[in-house]
């Protein structure tokens, strides 16, 4: 693996600006010149040939805030403005440390030359046996590299020497081997900051790397999973999960020829969910956190749901399944629909768990909705979308089966069967599944993903044909946007007339 990085024009200008600012600091009385490094993910991505606009800058002898202040001073000098006329440093934003939530580093963020910059001093973390809170102090580059979540994220680019530094001694090798491995012992690394479990999954799925066997064993330990539940805020779990699911990887044709072994350049939701599944982390990542729900989620056939989601999200190939193409053309009309599909697939294991008793019209009302609200703390709209999809599950399946008259035999028998179906019935159902800004398509997608886990592989083509036929009928009946139609007369108008 190469140890040099070719900077583009903007990165070259940034490097020179930072070196000039470092020289300025060194010229001040009582100050020594800081040595600066680009750190972490930017270095990894540049070595992979992937452009990045987020750069973390490690500083060896002062805090990020102090260096940022000196940088601001330097840019106010006439000769600095003349040398760097394109630079506009508008302000510094400080993000405080929060060790209780495993946010150990205070960082300073700013924007330079169109790049998102984080300034932070090199750190050493020391944990007491009886405390979650690390003792923070200035550290060496070796200290800073060893505290990071993975060796491939512990590479530095020395601005003075224009060279990649591998202080763990394994980062470049692990990139070559395509392995996610913690710099230090994985058990202690995950115990210190359990969020690193999810970060390992995210990077493994994004880069198509394997997680080291020793690391996988540590991730599966009960006390590590318990720490992930209790020590890390559910909001941060939700942020990591969203990063895993937020998009498909670009096609292989876009991979730089200089990086022949790189297969994936972006989020790979299927791989992320499969790792969560294989490592038995589902209940840790997606708990309902509601004592009224006593039944556990069923992950036995969950792989069929996220496997179908992968097939639906994939670029259509010549001669590919016609049913898949029909379903995609109607249910997946935007990138947002694809993200919603991946989120819905994540909650399929909760689909058949009975809802607890609750007050009427209380939201959420289903275990899937509770897991979205309490487990990963997604936004209110997404909680309602997932809860509505789970709530309408049987209704959707019944309508589909009654329409095509060929319902599959599943583990969840239907309670009733519609004797006849007409355009009005279908339209009213669509409006029922998609009220108040929600699209009925998400409810149908959730039903399809759920049923895919309940039928055999041999029956899967018939299941897809059934959904494709039904959706084609809805299209022929011009009902795809029925949920958006306004009523001819609403309640207020009737009240005023009376």
Coordinates of C-alpha atoms in Angstrom, one line a residue:
X1 CA 0.0 0.0 0.0
X2 CA 1.4 3.4 -1.0
X3 CA 2.6 5.8 1.7
X4 CA 2.1 9.0 -0.3
X5 CA -1.0 10.9 -1.2
X6 CA -1.5 13.3 -4.1
X7 CA -3.3 16.4 -2.9
X8 CA -5.8 18.2 -5.2
X9 CA -5.5 22.0 -5.7
X10 CA -7.8 22.8 -2.8
X11 CA -6.1 20.4 -0.4
X12 CA -2.7 21.8 -1.5
X13 CA -3.8 25.3 -0.7
X14 CA -5.2 24.2 2.7
X15 CA -1.9 22.4 3.6
X16 CA 0.1 25.6 2.8
X17 CA -2.3 27.8 4.8
X18 CA -2.0 25.5 7.8
X19 CA 1.8 25.3 7.6
X20 CA 2.0 29.1 7.3
X21 CA -0.3 29.4 10.4
X22 CA 1.9 26.9 12.2
X23 CA 5.0 29.0 11.4
X24 CA 3.2 32.1 12.7
X25 CA 2.4 30.3 16.0
X26 CA 6.0 29.3 16.3
X27 CA 7.1 32.9 15.9
X28 CA 5.1 34.1 18.9
X29 CA 6.9 34.6 22.2
X30 CA 6.6 31.6 24.5
X31 CA 5.0 29.3 21.8
X32 CA 6.5 26.3 20.0
X33 CA 5.6 25.5 16.4
X34 CA 2.8 22.9 16.3
X35 CA 3.2 19.9 14.0
X36 CA 0.0 19.2 12.1
X37 CA -1.5 16.1 10.6
X38 CA -4.5 15.2 8.6
X39 CA -6.0 12.3 10.5
X40 CA -8.5 9.4 10.3
X41 CA -11.1 8.9 7.6
X42 CA -9.7 11.5 5.1
X43 CA -6.4 9.6 4.9
X44 CA -8.1 6.2 4.4
X45 CA -10.4 7.6 1.7
X46 CA -7.6 9.3 -0.1
X47 CA -5.6 6.1 -0.2
X48 CA -8.6 4.4 -1.6
X49 CA -9.0 7.0 -4.3
X50 CA -12.3 8.3 -2.8
X51 CA -12.6 12.1 -2.6
X52 CA -13.5 13.6 0.8
X53 CA -14.4 17.1 2.0
X54 CA -14.2 16.3 5.7
X55 CA -10.8 16.7 7.2
X56 CA -9.8 16.2 10.8
X57 CA -6.6 18.1 11.7
X58 CA -4.5 16.7 14.6
X59 CA -2.3 19.2 16.6
X60 CA 0.5 18.0 18.8
X61 CA 1.0 20.8 21.3
X62 CA -2.2 22.9 21.7
X63 CA -5.9 22.5 21.7
X64 CA -8.0 22.8 18.6
X65 CA -9.6 26.0 19.9
X66 CA -6.2 27.7 20.6
X67 CA -4.9 26.8 17.2
X68 CA -8.1 28.0 15.6
X69 CA -7.8 31.3 17.4
X70 CA -4.2 31.7 16.2
X71 CA -5.2 30.7 12.7
X72 CA -7.8 33.5 12.8
X73 CA -5.1 36.0 14.0
X74 CA -2.8 34.9 11.2
X75 CA -5.4 35.4 8.6
X76 CA -5.9 39.0 9.8
X77 CA -2.3 39.9 8.9
X78 CA -1.9 41.8 5.6
X79 CA 0.7 39.5 4.2
X80 CA -1.5 36.5 5.1
X81 CA -4.5 38.0 3.3
X82 CA -2.3 38.6 0.3
X83 CA -0.9 35.1 0.2
X84 CA -4.3 33.4 0.8
X85 CA -6.9 35.7 -0.8
X86 CA -9.5 32.9 -1.2
X87 CA -9.6 31.9 2.5
X88 CA -12.5 33.2 4.6
X89 CA -12.5 32.0 8.2
X90 CA -15.9 33.1 9.5
X91 CA -16.0 31.5 12.9
X92 CA -15.2 28.6 15.1
X93 CA -17.8 26.2 16.6
X94 CA -16.8 24.3 19.7
X95 CA -18.3 20.8 20.4
X96 CA -17.8 20.0 24.0
X97 CA -16.7 16.6 25.3
X98 CA -19.3 14.4 26.9
X99 CA -17.6 11.3 28.3
X100 CA -20.9 10.0 29.9
X101 CA -22.1 9.4 26.3
X102 CA -18.7 8.2 25.0
X103 CA -18.0 11.6 23.4
X104 CA -14.5 11.9 24.6
X105 CA -13.0 14.7 22.5
X106 CA -13.7 18.4 22.4
X107 CA -13.4 19.5 18.8
X108 CA -13.5 22.8 17.0
X109 CA -15.2 22.9 13.6
X110 CA -14.9 25.5 10.9
X111 CA -15.1 25.7 7.1
X112 CA -12.1 26.5 4.9
X113 CA -11.9 26.6 1.1
X114 CA -15.2 24.8 1.0
X115 CA -13.9 21.9 3.2
X116 CA -15.4 20.9 6.6
X117 CA -12.5 21.1 9.1
X118 CA -12.3 19.7 12.6
X119 CA -9.4 20.9 14.8
X120 CA -8.4 18.8 17.7
X121 CA -5.2 18.1 19.7
X122 CA -3.7 14.7 19.7
X123 CA -5.0 12.8 22.8
X124 CA -4.2 10.1 25.2
X125 CA -7.1 8.4 27.0
X126 CA -6.7 6.6 30.3
X127 CA -9.6 4.7 31.9
X128 CA -9.9 3.8 35.6
X129 CA -11.2 0.3 36.3
X130 CA -14.3 1.7 38.1
X131 CA -15.1 4.6 35.8
X132 CA -16.5 5.1 32.3
X133 CA -14.9 8.6 32.1
X134 CA -11.4 8.7 30.6
X135 CA -8.7 10.9 31.9
X136 CA -7.7 13.1 29.0
X137 CA -4.3 14.5 28.4
X138 CA -2.1 15.6 25.5
X139 CA -0.7 12.6 23.7
X140 CA 1.8 11.5 21.1
X141 CA 0.8 10.5 17.6
X142 CA 1.2 6.9 18.8
X143 CA -1.2 7.5 21.7
X144 CA -3.8 9.2 19.4
X145 CA -3.6 6.4 16.8
X146 CA -4.0 3.6 19.4
X147 CA -7.2 5.1 20.9
X148 CA -9.0 5.1 17.5
X149 CA -11.8 2.6 16.6
X150 CA -9.9 0.8 13.7
X151 CA -6.4 0.6 12.4
X152 CA -7.6 1.8 8.9
X153 CA -8.9 5.0 10.6
X154 CA -5.7 5.5 12.6
X155 CA -3.6 6.7 9.6
X156 CA -2.1 10.2 9.6
X157 CA -0.8 12.5 6.8
X158 CA 2.1 14.6 8.1
X159 CA 1.8 18.0 6.6
X160 CA 5.5 18.9 7.0
X161 CA 6.7 15.7 5.4
X162 CA 3.8 15.1 3.0
X163 CA 3.8 11.4 4.0
X164 CA 1.4 8.9 5.4
X165 CA 2.2 7.7 8.9
X166 CA 1.0 4.4 10.3
X167 CA 1.7 4.5 14.0
X168 CA -0.3 1.3 14.8
X169 CA 2.0 -0.6 12.4
X170 CA -1.0 -2.3 10.9
X171 CA -3.2 0.3 9.3
X172 CA -1.8 0.0 5.8
X173 CA -1.5 -3.8 6.1
X174 CA -5.2 -4.1 7.2
X175 CA -6.3 -1.9 4.3
X176 CA -4.4 -4.3 2.0
X177 CA -6.0 -7.3 3.7
X178 CA -9.4 -5.6 3.8
X179 CA -9.9 -6.0 7.5
X180 CA -11.5 -3.9 10.2
X181 CA -9.4 -4.3 13.4
X182 CA -9.1 -2.3 16.6
X183 CA -5.6 -0.9 17.3
X184 CA -5.7 -2.2 20.9
X185 CA -7.4 -5.3 22.4
X186 CA -11.0 -5.3 21.0
X187 CA -12.7 -6.1 24.3
X188 CA -11.3 -3.2 26.1
X189 CA -11.7 -0.9 23.1
X190 CA -15.5 -1.7 22.9
X191 CA -15.9 -1.6 26.7
X192 CA -14.4 1.9 26.7
X193 CA -16.7 3.1 23.9
X194 CA -19.4 0.7 22.9
X195 CA -20.4 2.9 19.9
X196 CA -17.3 1.5 18.2
X197 CA -19.2 -1.7 17.7
X198 CA -21.6 0.0 15.4
X199 CA -18.8 2.0 13.8
X200 CA -17.0 -1.2 13.0
X201 CA -20.1 -2.6 11.3
X202 CA -20.6 0.7 9.4
X203 CA -17.0 0.7 8.1
X204 CA -17.0 -3.0 7.3
X205 CA -20.2 -2.6 5.3
X206 CA -19.2 0.6 3.5
X207 CA -15.7 -0.6 2.5
X208 CA -16.7 -4.3 2.0
X209 CA -14.1 -5.3 4.6
X210 CA -14.3 -8.2 7.0
X211 CA -14.3 -7.7 10.8
X212 CA -11.4 -9.4 12.5
X213 CA -12.4 -12.7 14.2
X214 CA -11.2 -11.5 17.6
X215 CA -13.2 -8.3 17.3
X216 CA -16.3 -10.2 16.3
X217 CA -16.0 -12.3 19.4
X218 CA -15.7 -9.3 21.6
X219 CA -18.7 -7.6 19.9
X220 CA -20.8 -10.6 20.7
X221 CA -20.1 -10.6 24.4
X222 CA -23.1 -10.0 26.6
X223 CA -21.5 -7.2 28.7
X224 CA -20.4 -5.3 25.6
X225 CA -23.9 -5.5 24.2
X226 CA -25.4 -4.4 27.5
X227 CA -22.9 -1.4 27.6
X228 CA -24.1 -0.5 24.1
X229 CA -27.7 -0.4 25.4
X230 CA -27.0 1.6 28.5
X231 CA -23.9 3.7 27.9
X232 CA -24.6 5.1 24.4
X233 CA -27.6 7.4 23.8
X234 CA -30.2 5.9 21.5
X235 CA -29.9 9.1 19.4
X236 CA -26.3 8.2 18.6
X237 CA -27.3 4.7 17.8
X238 CA -29.9 6.1 15.4
X239 CA -27.3 8.3 13.8
X240 CA -24.9 5.4 13.1
X241 CA -27.7 3.3 11.8
X242 CA -28.9 6.0 9.4
X243 CA -25.4 6.3 8.1
X244 CA -25.4 2.6 7.4
X245 CA -28.7 2.7 5.5
X246 CA -28.7 6.1 3.8
X247 CA -27.9 5.0 0.3
X248 CA -26.7 2.4 -2.1
X249 CA -23.1 2.2 -3.2
X250 CA -22.2 3.7 -6.5
X251 CA -21.8 1.2 -9.4
X252 CA -18.5 -0.6 -9.8
X253 CA -17.9 1.4 -13.1
X254 CA -17.3 4.5 -10.9
X255 CA -14.5 2.9 -8.9
X256 CA -11.1 4.4 -9.7
X257 CA -8.9 2.1 -11.8
X258 CA -6.1 2.9 -9.4
X259 CA -7.9 1.0 -6.7
X260 CA -8.6 -2.4 -8.3
X261 CA -9.6 -4.1 -5.1
X262 CA -12.2 -1.6 -4.0
X263 CA -15.7 -2.9 -4.6
X264 CA -17.8 -0.5 -2.6
X265 CA -17.5 3.2 -2.1
X266 CA -20.5 4.1 0.0
X267 CA -23.2 2.8 2.3
X268 CA -24.2 -0.8 1.8
X269 CA -27.4 -1.3 3.8
X270 CA -27.7 -5.0 3.0
X271 CA -24.2 -5.8 4.4
X272 CA -24.8 -3.6 7.5
X273 CA -28.0 -5.4 8.4
X274 CA -26.5 -8.8 7.6
X275 CA -23.7 -8.1 10.0
X276 CA -26.1 -6.9 12.7
X277 CA -28.0 -10.2 12.1
X278 CA -25.0 -12.5 12.1
X279 CA -23.5 -10.9 15.2
X280 CA -26.8 -11.3 17.0
X281 CA -27.0 -7.6 17.8
X282 CA -30.6 -7.1 16.7
X283 CA -32.2 -6.7 20.1
X284 CA -29.4 -4.5 21.2
X285 CA -29.7 -2.1 18.3
X286 CA -33.5 -2.2 17.9
X287 CA -35.0 -2.6 21.4
X288 CA -38.5 -1.5 22.1
X289 CA -37.6 -0.4 25.7
X290 CA -41.2 -0.8 26.7
X291 CA -42.0 -3.3 29.5
X292 CA -45.4 -3.9 28.2
X293 CA -43.9 -5.7 25.2
X294 CA -42.8 -9.1 26.5
X295 CA -42.3 -11.1 23.3
X296 CA -38.9 -11.0 21.5
X297 CA -38.5 -10.1 17.8
X298 CA -38.2 -12.9 15.3
X299 CA -35.0 -12.7 13.4
X300 CA -35.0 -16.3 12.1
X301 CA -35.8 -15.4 8.5
X302 CA -34.9 -11.7 8.7
X303 CA -32.3 -12.2 6.0
X304 CA -35.1 -12.7 3.5
X305 CA -36.4 -9.2 4.1
X306 CA -33.2 -7.3 3.7
X307 CA -32.2 -9.7 0.9
X308 CA -35.4 -8.7 -1.0
X309 CA -34.7 -5.0 -0.2
X310 CA -31.3 -5.4 -1.8
X311 CA -32.9 -6.9 -4.9
X312 CA -35.4 -4.1 -5.1
X313 CA -32.7 -1.4 -4.6
X314 CA -30.4 -2.8 -7.2
X315 CA -30.1 -1.4 -10.7
X316 CA -32.4 -3.3 -13.1
X317 CA -30.4 -5.7 -15.3
X318 CA -31.4 -6.9 -18.7
X319 CA -33.5 -10.1 -18.4
X320 CA -34.1 -9.4 -14.7
X321 CA -37.3 -10.4 -12.8
X322 CA -40.3 -8.6 -14.3
X323 CA -42.2 -8.7 -11.0
X324 CA -39.3 -6.9 -9.3
X325 CA -39.2 -4.3 -12.0
X326 CA -43.0 -3.6 -11.7
X327 CA -42.8 -3.4 -7.9
X328 CA -39.9 -1.0 -8.1
X329 CA -41.5 1.2 -10.6
X330 CA -44.5 1.8 -8.4
X331 CA -43.2 1.5 -4.8
X332 CA -39.7 3.1 -5.2
X333 CA -40.2 6.4 -7.0
X334 CA -37.4 8.4 -5.2
X335 CA -34.2 8.0 -3.2
X336 CA -36.3 8.7 -0.1
X337 CA -38.5 5.7 -0.9
X338 CA -35.3 3.5 -1.0
X339 CA -34.2 4.8 2.4
X340 CA -37.7 4.2 3.8
X341 CA -37.5 0.7 2.4
X342 CA -34.3 -0.1 4.2
X343 CA -35.7 1.4 7.5
X344 CA -38.8 -0.7 7.1
X345 CA -36.8 -3.9 6.5
X346 CA -35.0 -3.2 9.7
X347 CA -38.2 -3.5 11.7
X348 CA -39.6 -6.6 10.1
X349 CA -38.6 -8.8 13.0
X350 CA -41.1 -6.9 15.2
X351 CA -43.9 -7.2 12.6
X352 CA -45.7 -10.2 14.2
X353 CA -45.2 -9.3 17.8
X354 CA -48.6 -8.4 19.3
X355 CA -49.1 -4.8 20.3
X356 CA -49.5 -4.1 24.0
X357 CA -52.7 -2.6 25.4
X358 CA -52.7 1.1 25.0
X359 CA -55.0 4.1 25.0
X360 CA -56.9 4.7 21.8
X361 CA -55.2 6.7 19.1
X362 CA -51.9 6.7 21.0
X363 CA -48.9 6.7 18.8
X364 CA -46.9 4.6 18.4
X365 CA -49.1 1.6 19.0
X366 CA -47.0 -1.2 17.6
X367 CA -43.7 -2.8 18.8
X368 CA -42.1 -1.7 15.5
X369 CA -43.2 1.8 16.3
X370 CA -41.8 1.6 19.9
X371 CA -38.5 0.3 18.5
X372 CA -38.3 3.2 16.1
X373 CA -39.2 5.7 18.8
X374 CA -37.3 4.3 21.8
X375 CA -34.6 2.1 20.2
X376 CA -33.0 4.4 17.6
X377 CA -34.8 7.7 18.2
X378 CA -35.6 8.5 14.6
X379 CA -37.6 11.7 13.8
X380 CA -41.4 11.8 14.4
X381 CA -42.4 11.4 10.8
X382 CA -40.3 8.2 10.4
X383 CA -41.8 6.8 13.7
X384 CA -45.3 7.4 12.4
X385 CA -44.4 5.9 9.0
X386 CA -43.0 2.7 10.6
X387 CA -45.9 2.5 13.1
X388 CA -48.5 3.0 10.4
X389 CA -46.9 0.3 8.2
X390 CA -46.9 -2.2 11.1
X391 CA -50.5 -1.2 12.0
X392 CA -51.9 -1.8 8.5
X393 CA -49.9 -5.0 7.8
X394 CA -52.8 -7.5 7.9
X395 CA -55.1 -5.0 6.1
X396 CA -52.7 -4.7 3.2
X397 CA -52.2 -8.4 2.9
X398 CA -55.9 -9.1 3.0
X399 CA -56.6 -6.5 0.3
X400 CA -53.8 -7.8 -1.9
X401 CA -55.0 -11.4 -1.6
X402 CA -58.7 -10.6 -2.1
X403 CA -57.7 -8.7 -5.3
X404 CA -55.6 -11.4 -6.9
X405 CA -57.5 -14.3 -5.3
X406 CA -54.3 -16.3 -4.7
X407 CA -53.1 -15.5 -1.2
X408 CA -50.0 -17.4 -0.1
X409 CA -50.1 -19.8 2.8
X410 CA -48.1 -18.1 5.5
X411 CA -47.4 -18.4 9.2
X412 CA -50.0 -15.7 9.8
X413 CA -53.5 -16.8 8.5
X414 CA -55.9 -14.0 7.5
X415 CA -58.8 -13.4 9.8
X416 CA -61.1 -12.4 7.0
X417 CA -61.4 -12.3 3.3
X418 CA -63.1 -9.6 1.2
X419 CA -65.9 -11.0 -0.9
X420 CA -65.6 -8.5 -3.7
X421 CA -63.2 -5.7 -4.5
X422 CA -64.0 -2.6 -6.6
X423 CA -62.3 0.6 -7.4
X424 CA -63.9 2.4 -4.5
X425 CA -62.8 -0.2 -2.0
X426 CA -59.3 -0.1 -3.3
X427 CA -59.2 3.7 -3.2
X428 CA -60.5 3.9 0.3
X429 CA -57.9 1.4 1.5
X430 CA -55.1 3.5 -0.1
X431 CA -56.4 6.6 1.6
X432 CA -56.6 4.6 4.9
X433 CA -52.9 3.5 4.5
X434 CA -51.6 6.9 3.5
X435 CA -53.3 9.7 5.6
X436 CA -51.9 13.1 6.6
X437 CA -48.8 13.3 4.4
X438 CA -48.0 9.5 4.5
X439 CA -47.6 7.5 1.3
X440 CA -49.5 4.2 1.2
X441 CA -46.6 2.7 -0.6
X442 CA -44.6 2.3 2.6
X443 CA -47.4 0.1 4.1
X444 CA -47.4 -2.1 1.1
X445 CA -43.6 -2.3 1.1
X446 CA -43.6 -3.4 4.7
X447 CA -46.2 -6.0 4.0
X448 CA -44.2 -7.4 1.1
X449 CA -41.0 -7.5 3.1
X450 CA -42.7 -9.2 6.0
X451 CA -44.4 -11.8 3.8
X452 CA -41.1 -12.6 2.2
X453 CA -39.9 -13.9 5.5
X454 CA -43.0 -16.1 5.9
X455 CA -42.9 -18.1 2.6
X456 CA -40.4 -20.6 1.2
X457 CA -37.8 -19.7 -1.4
X458 CA -39.8 -21.7 -3.9
X459 CA -42.9 -19.6 -3.3
X460 CA -41.1 -16.3 -3.4
X461 CA -41.6 -15.8 -7.2
X462 CA -45.3 -16.3 -6.8
X463 CA -45.4 -13.8 -3.9
X464 CA -43.7 -11.2 -6.0
X465 CA -46.0 -11.9 -9.0
X466 CA -49.0 -11.4 -6.7
X467 CA -47.8 -8.0 -5.5
X468 CA -46.8 -7.0 -9.0
X469 CA -50.2 -8.0 -10.4
X470 CA -52.0 -6.1 -7.6
X471 CA -50.0 -3.0 -8.0
X472 CA -50.5 -3.1 -11.8
X473 CA -54.3 -3.2 -11.2
X474 CA -54.0 -0.2 -8.9
X475 CA -52.1 1.6 -11.6
X476 CA -54.7 0.6 -14.3
X477 CA -57.4 1.9 -12.0
X478 CA -55.5 5.2 -11.7
X479 CA -55.3 4.9 -7.9
X480 CA -51.6 5.4 -7.2
X481 CA -52.2 9.0 -6.0
X482 CA -55.6 8.4 -4.4
X483 CA -54.2 9.2 -1.0
X484 CA -53.5 12.8 -2.1
X485 CA -57.1 13.5 -3.3
X486 CA -59.0 16.0 -1.2
X487 CA -62.6 15.1 -0.1
X488 CA -65.4 16.7 -2.2
X489 CA -66.8 18.1 1.0
X490 CA -65.1 18.2 4.4
X491 CA -66.5 18.3 7.9
X492 CA -66.1 22.1 8.4
X493 CA -68.0 22.8 5.2
X494 CA -70.9 20.6 6.3
X495 CA -70.9 22.2 9.7
X496 CA -71.1 25.7 8.1
X497 CA -73.9 24.6 5.7
X498 CA -76.0 23.4 8.7

